[in-house]
RNA sequence: GCUGACGUAGCUCAAUUUGGAAGAGCGGCUGAUUUGUAAUCAGCAGGUUGCGGGUUCAAGUCCCGCCGUCAGCUCCA
């Protein structure tokens, strides 16, 4: 090959020889003029590049298009939309400082340093100005500059200068211009602003520069964009759907729980119906735990600080712990527990253990209290009083993998029963850690092979583990595709040391057991909050706080209706009688709004025939008149089988 | 914790812009109605406008502090 020529492999596998420095667009034109017009960017091996970017190395190249459904295409679009947003803001607020403006999972944002936070009206003006910029169809021009010139160009932009400092010597510094707006940016971008199609400015909120609470707060504007208007509309519909499912609203409408100012933020009152859901979840899990060799323990809610000093919580976790309770005449203060592990350690340590006893699996459903920062509290999802389905497993090092495997199996069974799909994150050793590399190797290998034995796919969060051990997080997906934190499985090298836990091995020597923290639901607060949103409040029979609403047509039918209710209760089902002095229609409507799975109407005909007129929630079908016994068996079977309909 | 917005009856919201008698619907209670598949009718009760200060002849409305909620940041089960 002659000097100044490059070999590129096209998507169809054919090879072309091109001039060194040819742009992707020129290449596209050589192949097909139509292609050049339609392409929005190109991908050289794994690097997305602008169409105008000179190609200076051989590789595989393919073009990105608006309609290829490729994540990378959306990435380029949203990145460009973020720039259009910044262009608009800069034209309306010429002195606005600019921070970062990346594409994110569902759209993009851009951070600005402005005197006054943006108001909703500002956002409308910005969106309108964006439309002008898109209509003007300004080219995105890329240019590579020397460090000195870049410093010159961004001399008024301290955030960009800071970013510039971090670009290593020898790395390319690129800037992009569209119209009057110039940004330090790696790119790539669409060919021009006119290609930014369907976008929406969503909301604004404060965000620390670089996520650091000690640094200035910038104003972040969130937006999203799509190539297809129908996709944008679908996305906005999904946001609306998420609002409709909000567990805080449903929790009020369905009378599941409340949070009260006089009691304190982040403290959940489980009303009878919400408590029933928790009760069902508990019973389900507890039965399963017994089957799987767990033992239940109960530990105090408060204890002397001695315990938390020993566990290290006082030193490392105190900012999250509620303040000390002073006891008159006692040297030691008391604390309310933020976790259950110290208590379980204490039980393990209370007597000698033989290797024959292991694994020991202690389970406790217990409420813990953590003084979470006020701004992080959110309904049932982030609270200060949290009820974990906690367990600690003590085992020999060679048992770790099997124990992890068993936990994954349990999580799979539980989540499967709820119809929840999930994925795993494996978090490995962080830079700051305790324990030798050999111990970490062994621990991480155990986690990995347990996951792989179950043939589960997982993502690795390198360096994401706690300083005391690696972990697996289970993230479940709800009905509209959102991820929720569920189970967490956490190896711990520290606590067994701190509590000097040991067992006597077959060699008659003392050994240190391995210890695993794990929760399956995580916390009842968060899990139930998630379930409310997943089911949009329409719980399947086995979870529904009230499974059947029994409605007599009129006063004279109270007794037969009450008999139906009692028969349901006798069958272990949850039934309510609605004999209010309201019309039948009214009570049916109310039952539907309360999302009761079944309404059973008892009229004269039913009372005489020993039947009920059954109305299934949400079903289009007409009511079904069936014998009471048959109806009860149907509901009981649905309850027993934990059917998800 | 930080930034901003918000806080009116049990709930959802008017009245706040421009200071001048706190309102509606739903829900609740009482009565009438006895109902056949998504709202029967009437009457009544219900508010120290989150809490505490301040400005003013007058504050739901303007100012300050606190509490709480929301959107995020950070953090996390």
XYZ file of C-alpha atoms (C1' of nucleotides) in Angstrom:
722
model
C 0.000 0.000 0.000
C 1.380 3.360 -0.966
C 2.159 5.952 1.658
C -0.758 8.238 2.434
C -3.302 5.499 1.836
C -5.445 3.643 4.379
C -7.403 0.447 4.241
C -10.909 0.571 5.679
C -13.298 -2.315 6.039
C -16.880 -1.341 5.275
C -19.905 -2.751 7.017
C -20.599 -5.211 4.196
C -17.113 -6.600 4.701
C -15.615 -5.105 1.553
C -12.301 -3.326 1.786
C -11.566 0.057 0.342
C -8.320 1.927 0.012
C -8.703 5.624 0.718
C -6.540 8.725 1.059
C -5.100 9.273 4.505
C -7.171 11.992 6.149
C -10.332 11.399 4.167
C -13.478 12.288 6.118
C -16.226 9.820 6.783
C -18.555 11.949 4.714
C -16.208 11.894 1.734
C -15.970 8.166 2.094
C -19.751 7.918 2.192
C -20.008 10.003 -0.950
C -17.626 7.676 -2.718
C -19.769 4.737 -1.772
C -23.192 6.255 -2.316
C -24.312 9.898 -2.323
C -27.556 8.962 -0.634
C -25.602 7.406 2.198
C -23.707 10.630 2.778
C -26.937 12.576 3.046
C -28.523 10.179 5.491
C -25.580 9.412 7.763
C -25.334 11.303 11.051
C -21.962 10.016 12.228
C -19.634 7.122 11.744
C -18.065 4.488 13.907
C -14.419 3.624 13.356
C -13.881 0.407 15.253
C -15.293 1.308 18.691
C -14.932 5.055 18.325
C -17.842 7.197 17.231
C -16.603 10.018 14.997
C -18.060 13.019 13.223
C -18.648 12.759 9.518
C -16.201 15.612 8.981
C -13.427 14.109 11.066
C -10.326 13.129 9.043
C -9.658 9.415 9.228
C -6.004 8.755 9.957
C -5.904 5.099 10.814
C -7.153 1.883 9.256
C -10.071 0.032 10.779
C -13.624 -1.150 10.418
C -15.998 1.637 9.634
C -19.762 1.851 9.601
C -22.199 4.702 9.414
C -24.815 5.681 11.942
C -28.305 6.722 10.837
C -31.348 8.284 12.387
C -33.415 5.176 11.945
C -30.909 2.464 12.801
C -32.198 2.143 16.357
C -28.592 2.125 17.573
C -27.796 3.364 21.087
C -24.787 5.165 19.637
C -26.979 7.154 17.272
C -29.182 8.281 20.132
C -26.066 9.172 22.079
C -24.867 11.459 19.291
C -28.303 13.010 18.922
C -28.646 13.765 22.620
C -25.168 15.076 22.909
C -25.952 17.477 20.099
C -29.295 18.364 21.651
C -27.423 19.253 24.843
C -25.283 21.611 22.789
C -28.349 23.178 21.205
C -29.673 23.689 24.714
C -26.430 25.341 25.770
C -26.455 27.453 22.616
C -29.940 28.647 23.532
C -29.022 29.382 27.134
C -25.893 31.266 26.108
C -27.830 33.390 23.665
C -30.390 34.274 26.358
C -27.872 34.568 29.223
C -24.592 35.568 27.567
C -22.780 35.479 30.902
C -23.891 32.004 31.869
C -20.984 29.794 32.863
C -21.027 26.359 31.304
C -20.217 23.064 32.975
C -20.766 19.628 31.510
C -23.540 18.644 29.119
C -23.539 14.916 28.450
C -26.112 12.514 27.056
C -27.574 10.231 29.736
C -29.716 7.119 29.722
C -33.018 8.841 29.040
C -31.901 12.104 27.492
C -29.328 14.698 28.337
C -28.529 17.568 30.641
C -26.363 20.626 30.687
C -25.048 22.478 33.756
C -24.936 26.265 33.865
C -23.572 28.791 36.283
C -26.169 31.550 36.368
C -27.086 34.206 38.913
C -30.710 33.174 39.195
C -31.997 29.601 39.004
C -34.101 28.883 35.953
C -37.848 29.292 36.322
C -40.438 27.270 34.407
C -40.939 30.329 32.199
C -37.215 30.405 31.501
C -37.389 26.803 30.380
C -40.158 27.675 27.922
C -38.092 30.510 26.513
C -35.102 28.199 26.225
C -37.109 25.592 24.392
C -38.426 28.234 22.011
C -34.919 29.510 21.345
C -33.770 25.929 20.727
C -36.395 25.698 17.992
C -34.870 28.753 16.309
C -31.409 27.263 16.505
C -32.616 23.982 15.036
C -34.429 25.874 12.270
C -31.238 27.807 11.504
C -29.550 24.472 10.805
C -26.097 25.543 11.946
C -23.238 23.172 11.241
C -21.425 21.588 14.161
C -17.836 22.413 13.330
C -15.086 20.426 14.958
C -11.631 21.796 15.388
C -8.556 20.485 17.155
C -6.618 23.135 19.014
C -3.425 23.513 20.965
C -3.672 23.833 24.727
C -2.662 27.490 24.601
C -5.376 28.375 22.151
C -7.947 26.424 24.133
C -7.020 28.330 27.277
C -7.462 31.513 25.295
C -10.839 30.462 23.897
C -12.211 29.511 27.308
C -10.527 32.195 29.360
C -13.967 33.256 30.635
C -15.108 29.731 31.422
C -13.467 28.553 34.636
C -15.195 25.163 34.510
C -13.912 24.497 31.017
C -10.418 25.612 32.037
C -10.547 23.171 34.916
C -11.568 20.403 32.561
C -8.772 21.431 30.211
C -6.253 20.958 33.008
C -7.241 17.313 33.184
C -6.680 16.582 29.529
C -3.337 14.890 29.411
C -0.410 16.221 27.496
C -0.465 14.786 24.010
C -4.180 14.027 23.986
C -6.315 15.727 21.371
C -8.138 18.850 22.520
C -11.221 19.414 20.421
C -13.721 22.255 20.347
C -17.099 22.394 18.659
C -18.873 25.429 17.307
C -22.471 25.797 16.283
C -23.457 29.358 15.471
C -22.076 31.604 18.199
C -21.624 28.834 20.716
C -18.238 27.295 21.247
C -17.687 24.379 23.599
C -14.772 22.331 24.773
C -16.032 18.934 23.849
C -14.863 15.511 22.824
C -17.818 15.094 20.480
C -18.994 13.624 18.297
C -21.956 15.557 16.987
C -24.579 15.460 14.308
C -23.626 17.275 11.110
C -25.819 20.263 12.006
C -28.368 21.578 14.482
C -31.115 20.983 11.936
C -30.737 17.272 12.495
C -31.753 17.604 16.163
C -35.279 16.436 15.855
C -37.754 15.902 18.598
C -36.675 17.253 21.913
C -38.202 18.461 25.131
C -36.800 20.524 27.976
C -38.022 18.735 31.078
C -36.921 20.404 34.288
C -34.165 22.229 36.089
C -32.535 21.633 39.456
C -29.349 22.454 41.287
C -26.364 20.171 40.852
C -22.939 20.499 42.405
C -20.050 21.072 40.068
C -18.550 17.635 39.599
C -21.018 16.205 42.086
C -19.004 17.576 44.981
C -21.021 19.182 47.737
C -18.099 21.426 48.669
C -18.037 22.973 45.215
C -20.350 25.560 43.665
C -23.862 24.588 42.776
C -24.726 24.913 39.138
C -28.161 24.872 37.578
C -28.783 21.710 35.630
C -31.373 21.582 32.875
C -32.634 18.149 31.886
C -34.084 17.364 28.509
C -34.553 14.495 26.157
C -34.670 13.970 22.444
C -35.452 11.284 19.911
C -35.199 10.912 16.187
C -38.842 9.963 15.914
C -41.578 12.147 17.304
C -43.509 8.997 18.171
C -40.596 7.906 20.365
C -40.555 11.233 22.155
C -44.287 10.993 22.738
C -43.902 7.454 23.962
C -41.212 8.603 26.369
C -43.386 11.419 27.704
C -46.236 8.953 28.081
C -43.941 6.754 30.115
C -43.064 9.652 32.392
C -46.773 10.255 32.835
C -47.276 6.568 33.550
C -44.557 6.731 36.186
C -46.368 9.643 37.837
C -49.591 7.673 37.783
C -47.886 4.781 39.557
C -46.175 6.921 42.188
C -46.345 4.931 45.429
C -46.787 8.119 47.432
C -50.046 8.938 45.645
C -51.269 5.344 45.546
C -50.271 4.913 49.174
C -52.665 7.704 50.060
C -55.447 6.713 47.700
C -55.371 3.090 48.777
C -54.739 3.969 52.441
C -51.542 1.909 52.647
C -49.231 4.169 54.631
C -48.523 7.683 55.770
C -45.637 9.835 56.903
C -46.452 12.490 59.468
C -44.647 15.676 60.222
C -45.264 15.433 63.952
C -43.687 11.996 64.052
C -40.766 12.764 61.819
C -39.615 12.612 58.226
C -38.712 9.254 56.755
C -40.728 7.321 59.333
C -43.435 5.138 57.839
C -46.794 4.431 59.425
C -48.050 1.230 57.911
C -51.840 1.504 57.831
C -53.795 -1.752 58.044
C -53.825 -2.344 54.301
C -50.143 -1.590 53.846
C -49.329 -3.642 56.912
C -51.229 -6.563 55.409
C -48.958 -6.470 52.376
C -45.922 -6.488 54.635
C -47.456 -9.336 56.616
C -47.961 -11.442 53.499
C -44.416 -10.770 52.307
C -43.012 -11.691 55.691
C -44.930 -14.913 55.972
C -43.949 -15.916 52.451
C -40.264 -15.284 53.104
C -40.162 -16.707 56.628
C -41.696 -19.992 55.507
C -39.121 -20.173 52.760
C -36.229 -19.379 55.109
C -37.160 -22.192 57.464
C -37.187 -24.530 54.496
C -33.704 -23.345 53.602
C -32.022 -23.857 56.914
C -32.187 -20.413 58.443
C -32.779 -19.791 62.133
C -34.582 -16.741 63.437
C -33.059 -14.450 66.006
C -34.184 -11.217 67.644
C -31.767 -8.588 68.843
C -32.286 -5.395 70.864
C -33.176 -2.136 69.134
C -30.869 -0.187 71.394
C -27.610 -1.094 72.948
C -24.609 0.365 74.692
C -22.141 2.120 72.464
C -19.696 -0.595 73.442
C -21.267 -2.830 70.822
C -20.972 -0.296 68.026
C -17.483 0.667 69.064
C -16.512 -2.944 68.728
C -18.225 -3.339 65.365
C -16.631 -0.138 64.136
C -19.959 1.521 63.336
C -19.272 4.273 65.825
C -16.042 5.146 64.094
C -17.082 4.649 60.489
C -20.841 5.071 60.368
C -21.680 7.553 63.092
C -22.859 10.329 60.770
C -25.723 8.044 59.782
C -26.497 6.917 63.336
C -28.955 8.775 65.516
C -27.232 10.600 68.372
C -26.373 8.961 71.643
C -28.864 8.544 74.464
C -27.330 9.489 77.756
C -28.152 7.356 80.754
C -27.992 8.903 84.159
C -25.351 7.241 86.291
C -24.011 5.135 83.454
C -20.693 5.690 81.799
C -21.771 4.274 78.478
C -24.354 5.942 76.268
C -26.923 3.987 74.306
C -27.609 4.025 70.590
C -30.481 2.874 68.429
C -29.214 0.330 65.923
C -28.556 1.268 62.287
C -27.885 -2.348 61.336
C -28.435 -5.769 62.803
C -25.039 -7.279 62.167
C -23.419 -6.435 65.515
C -26.196 -8.208 67.385
C -25.878 -11.281 65.221
C -22.119 -11.265 65.720
C -22.725 -11.163 69.444
C -24.992 -14.200 69.274
C -22.478 -16.136 67.230
C -19.729 -15.195 69.638
C -21.772 -16.210 72.675
C -20.460 -19.748 72.636
C -17.918 -21.975 70.997
C -18.633 -23.145 67.459
C -17.536 -26.318 65.767
C -16.918 -26.603 62.052
C -19.747 -29.131 62.186
C -22.168 -26.298 63.116
C -21.422 -24.305 60.014
C -22.988 -22.765 58.109
C -24.941 -20.851 60.722
C -27.676 -18.752 59.159
C -29.264 -16.124 61.378
C -32.279 -14.277 60.005
C -34.015 -11.339 61.598
C -36.695 -9.098 60.262
C -35.942 -5.957 62.177
C -36.362 -2.220 62.012
C -33.226 -0.133 61.986
C -32.887 3.618 62.212
C -30.537 5.692 60.153
C -30.299 9.438 60.179
C -30.248 9.834 56.411
C -29.752 13.327 55.062
C -33.084 15.105 54.905
C -32.823 15.882 51.220
C -32.477 12.239 50.284
C -35.723 11.071 51.854
C -38.332 9.912 49.395
C -41.646 8.287 50.290
C -41.083 4.660 51.244
C -38.028 4.376 49.034
C -35.578 6.280 51.178
C -36.494 6.385 54.836
C -35.008 6.763 58.293
C -36.786 3.820 59.832
C -36.211 0.775 57.681
C -37.241 -2.806 58.132
C -34.773 -5.237 56.650
C -35.219 -8.903 55.990
C -31.707 -9.286 57.220
C -29.574 -12.370 57.625
C -25.973 -13.161 58.429
C -24.357 -16.366 57.356
C -21.279 -17.679 59.131
C -19.453 -20.379 57.259
C -16.114 -21.898 56.426
C -14.272 -20.215 53.567
C -14.838 -23.260 51.381
C -18.595 -22.945 51.912
C -18.857 -19.367 50.713
C -19.560 -20.167 47.104
C -22.355 -22.611 47.912
C -23.910 -20.137 50.313
C -23.848 -17.402 47.691
C -25.324 -19.833 45.214
C -28.121 -20.641 47.655
C -28.857 -16.946 48.191
C -29.067 -16.339 44.470
C -31.415 -19.292 44.259
C -33.576 -17.836 47.017
C -33.608 -14.402 45.398
C -34.500 -15.981 42.071
C -37.364 -17.899 43.622
C -38.715 -14.869 45.461
C -38.423 -12.463 42.536
C -39.798 -15.067 40.167
C -42.876 -15.375 42.338
C -43.508 -11.662 41.935
C -42.933 -11.916 38.209
C -39.986 -9.566 38.506
C -37.075 -9.773 36.128
C -33.730 -8.744 37.536
C -30.069 -8.343 36.804
C -26.937 -8.498 38.923
C -24.100 -6.144 39.702
C -20.896 -7.638 41.050
C -18.832 -5.047 42.878
C -15.140 -5.786 43.281
C -12.326 -4.516 45.499
C -12.000 -0.769 45.917
C -8.664 1.016 46.143
C -9.104 1.599 49.851
C -9.701 -1.750 51.463
C -8.665 -4.095 54.191
C -7.673 -7.704 53.767
C -4.970 -9.298 51.671
C -5.162 -9.671 47.912
C -5.415 -13.425 48.313
C -8.501 -13.068 50.468
C -10.056 -10.717 47.924
C -9.169 -13.008 45.038
C -10.831 -15.898 46.773
C -13.904 -13.885 47.725
C -14.421 -12.373 44.297
C -13.910 -15.753 42.660
C -16.498 -17.296 44.944
C -19.044 -14.625 44.054
C -18.286 -14.882 40.364
C -18.452 -18.640 40.139
C -21.677 -18.768 42.131
C -23.229 -16.298 39.696
C -21.881 -18.188 36.724
C -23.050 -21.522 38.080
C -26.544 -20.101 38.069
C -25.928 -18.948 34.511
C -26.915 -15.419 35.384
C -25.605 -12.484 33.458
C -24.038 -9.797 35.543
C -22.252 -6.496 35.238
C -19.004 -5.923 37.084
C -18.652 -2.697 38.994
C -14.890 -2.592 39.265
C -13.830 -1.048 42.556
C -17.456 -0.700 43.670
C -17.210 -3.018 46.662
C -17.151 -1.866 50.255
C -13.781 -1.592 51.968
C -14.629 -4.721 53.953
C -15.664 -7.011 51.112
C -17.081 -7.504 47.607
C -20.820 -7.714 46.982
C -23.595 -8.657 44.610
C -26.583 -6.364 44.179
C -29.789 -7.578 42.634
C -31.611 -4.918 40.627
C -35.149 -5.804 39.697
C -37.087 -4.320 36.815
C -40.615 -3.067 37.264
C -43.515 -3.194 34.844
C -42.386 -0.062 33.032
C -38.741 -1.018 32.842
C -37.293 0.919 35.761
C -34.569 -0.569 37.927
C -34.939 -0.985 41.671
C -32.418 -1.958 44.304
C -33.463 -5.313 45.706
C -31.309 -7.981 47.293
C -27.818 -7.312 48.400
C -25.263 -9.998 49.195
C -22.188 -8.709 50.902
C -19.062 -10.491 52.011
C -17.461 -9.075 55.135
C -13.873 -9.631 56.268
C -13.994 -7.030 58.994
C -16.702 -7.989 61.455
C -15.472 -11.541 62.107
C -12.120 -9.951 63.006
C -13.627 -7.245 65.167
C -15.685 -9.734 67.125
C -12.908 -12.300 67.065
C -15.300 -14.909 65.733
C -13.998 -18.393 65.366
C -14.866 -22.020 65.068
C -12.939 -25.117 65.978
C -11.909 -27.009 62.883
C -11.361 -30.703 62.328
C -7.722 -29.996 63.135
C -8.753 -28.879 66.632
C -7.487 -25.390 65.845
C -9.410 -22.137 65.921
C -10.336 -20.688 62.531
C -11.962 -17.473 61.403
C -15.354 -18.014 59.773
C -16.397 -16.141 56.644
C -19.415 -13.900 57.113
C -22.015 -12.836 54.576
C -24.663 -10.155 55.054
C -27.679 -10.539 52.868
C -31.188 -9.217 52.401
C -33.628 -10.544 49.813
C -36.371 -7.945 49.721
C -33.827 -5.421 50.931
C -36.171 -3.433 53.108
C -39.920 -3.806 53.325
C -40.310 -0.077 52.867
C -38.455 0.066 49.602
C -39.690 -3.279 48.326
C -43.332 -2.554 49.024
C -42.894 0.920 47.517
C -41.513 -0.786 44.443
C -44.346 -3.314 44.339
C -46.946 -0.560 44.595
C -45.442 1.073 41.528
C -44.853 -2.212 39.710
C -48.470 -3.280 40.092
C -49.775 0.305 39.927
C -51.657 -0.504 43.138
C -53.566 -3.386 41.489
C -52.080 -6.199 43.527
C -52.587 -9.810 42.551
C -54.881 -11.732 44.862
C -52.140 -13.208 47.027
C -50.789 -9.734 47.860
C -53.977 -7.698 47.857
C -54.793 -6.414 51.350
C -58.463 -6.965 50.594
C -59.041 -9.776 48.154
C -62.811 -9.666 47.933
C -65.313 -6.889 48.503
C -68.699 -8.360 49.338
C -71.594 -6.082 48.407
C -75.208 -6.755 49.342
C -77.627 -5.224 46.887
C -79.794 -3.839 49.679
C -80.242 -3.838 53.448
C -82.302 -7.015 53.539
C -79.361 -8.883 52.066
C -76.867 -7.868 54.753
C -77.086 -11.221 56.482
C -76.538 -13.442 53.457
C -73.710 -11.104 52.373
C -72.155 -11.300 55.799
C -72.338 -15.087 55.561
C -70.431 -14.968 52.270
C -67.802 -12.737 53.862
C -67.478 -15.091 56.821
C -67.109 -18.085 54.518
C -64.259 -16.297 52.776
C -62.628 -15.429 56.102
C -63.040 -19.034 57.227
C -61.170 -20.095 54.087
C -58.283 -17.890 55.184
C -59.073 -15.167 52.664
C -59.310 -11.431 53.182
C -62.799 -10.072 52.588
C -64.591 -6.849 53.417
C -68.292 -6.170 53.553
C -69.527 -2.940 52.012
C -73.069 -2.507 53.231
C -73.029 1.272 53.256
C -76.287 2.979 52.453
C -75.157 3.825 48.944
C -76.296 2.624 45.586
C -74.897 -0.592 44.228
C -73.214 1.350 41.423
C -71.520 3.612 43.887
C -70.080 0.742 45.895
C -68.972 -1.101 42.747
C -67.203 2.014 41.574
C -65.549 2.458 44.947
C -64.370 -1.154 44.952
C -62.914 -0.718 41.482
C -61.149 2.481 42.492
C -59.731 0.674 45.496
C -58.476 -1.899 42.978
C -59.992 -4.862 44.805
C -59.300 -8.036 42.808
C -62.844 -9.345 43.274
C -66.219 -7.849 44.025
C -68.911 -10.311 45.013
C -72.438 -8.966 44.773
C -75.160 -10.650 46.778
C -78.710 -9.940 45.615
C -81.935 -11.750 46.218
C -81.340 -14.177 43.376
C -77.858 -15.034 44.677
C -78.999 -15.349 48.284
C -81.750 -17.724 47.233
C -79.473 -19.784 45.022
C -76.368 -19.882 47.233
C -74.381 -18.019 44.599
C -72.543 -14.722 44.210
C -72.304 -12.403 41.220
C -68.552 -12.088 40.756
C -66.857 -9.142 39.195
C -63.165 -9.460 38.454
C -61.073 -6.276 38.624
C -60.453 -4.699 35.274
C -62.036 -7.532 33.325
C -64.187 -6.577 30.379
C -66.211 -9.704 30.734
C -69.597 -9.570 32.295
C -70.042 -10.706 35.836
C -70.171 -14.388 36.501
C -72.809 -15.887 38.770
C -71.355 -18.942 40.480
C -71.939 -20.946 43.669
C -70.294 -19.435 46.732
C -68.194 -22.548 47.345
C -66.883 -22.468 43.804
C -66.003 -18.798 44.069
C -64.145 -19.347 47.325
C -62.214 -22.234 45.834
C -61.282 -20.078 42.847
C -59.960 -17.217 44.985
C -58.243 -19.620 47.383
C -56.487 -21.341 44.507
C -55.316 -18.016 43.131
C -54.068 -17.085 46.575
C -52.368 -20.423 47.172
C -50.626 -20.487 43.803
C -49.613 -16.837 44.090
C -51.002 -16.241 40.652
C -50.006 -12.935 39.141
C -53.241 -12.176 37.290
C -26.829 18.494 54.226
C -26.910 21.876 49.609
C -29.864 24.765 45.538
C -34.631 26.053 43.990
C -39.953 25.669 44.091
C -44.018 24.713 47.080
C -47.159 24.330 51.944
C -55.044 27.013 52.214
C -60.760 21.826 55.264
C -59.372 14.497 55.720
C -58.171 14.709 49.921
C -57.681 17.634 45.176
C -57.547 22.620 44.388
C -59.614 28.282 44.105
C -58.681 33.176 46.545
C -51.723 35.190 46.386
C -50.522 38.639 40.505
C -52.542 44.289 42.690
C -52.799 43.268 51.053
C -59.301 44.823 52.226
C -65.254 39.512 55.038
C -61.312 32.119 53.462
C -64.379 29.198 48.865
C -65.576 24.713 45.597
C -65.691 19.537 44.434
C -64.797 14.932 46.610
C -64.761 12.706 51.384
C -67.241 12.823 56.591
C -71.804 13.247 59.602
C -77.381 13.389 59.733
C -81.857 12.408 57.265
C -84.529 10.604 53.156
C -83.882 6.686 49.538
C -83.412 0.039 49.580
C -80.832 0.294 45.428
C -78.930 -5.378 40.111
C -72.933 -3.697 38.222
C -68.052 2.714 37.736
C -70.822 8.576 41.464
C -79.146 8.933 44.534
C -80.982 13.470 46.809
C -81.048 17.135 50.739
C -79.112 19.357 55.060
C -75.009 19.990 58.441
C -70.207 20.048 60.365
C -65.284 20.883 59.042
C -59.779 26.270 58.664
C -55.432 30.125 64.333
C -54.193 29.439 55.712
C -47.331 24.321 58.313
C -45.036 26.848 62.975
C -42.930 31.427 65.108
C -41.680 36.447 64.539
C -41.942 41.210 61.704
C -44.036 45.264 58.355
C -49.062 47.480 57.991
C -55.053 50.721 59.946
C -55.463 45.716 57.765
C -51.487 39.696 56.031
C -53.518 33.328 53.207
C -51.165 37.351 50.197
C -45.187 41.307 51.711
C -40.315 40.350 54.793
C -37.234 37.066 58.227
C -36.380 32.393 60.849
C -37.793 27.356 61.575
C -40.449 22.692 60.146
C -42.128 19.747 56.177
C -42.919 18.294 50.981
C -41.290 18.159 45.892
C -37.305 18.311 41.721
C -32.343 17.345 41.605
C -27.045 17.002 43.595
C -24.590 13.822 47.099
C -25.675 9.214 49.565
C -28.046 4.551 49.835
C -31.579 -0.883 51.739
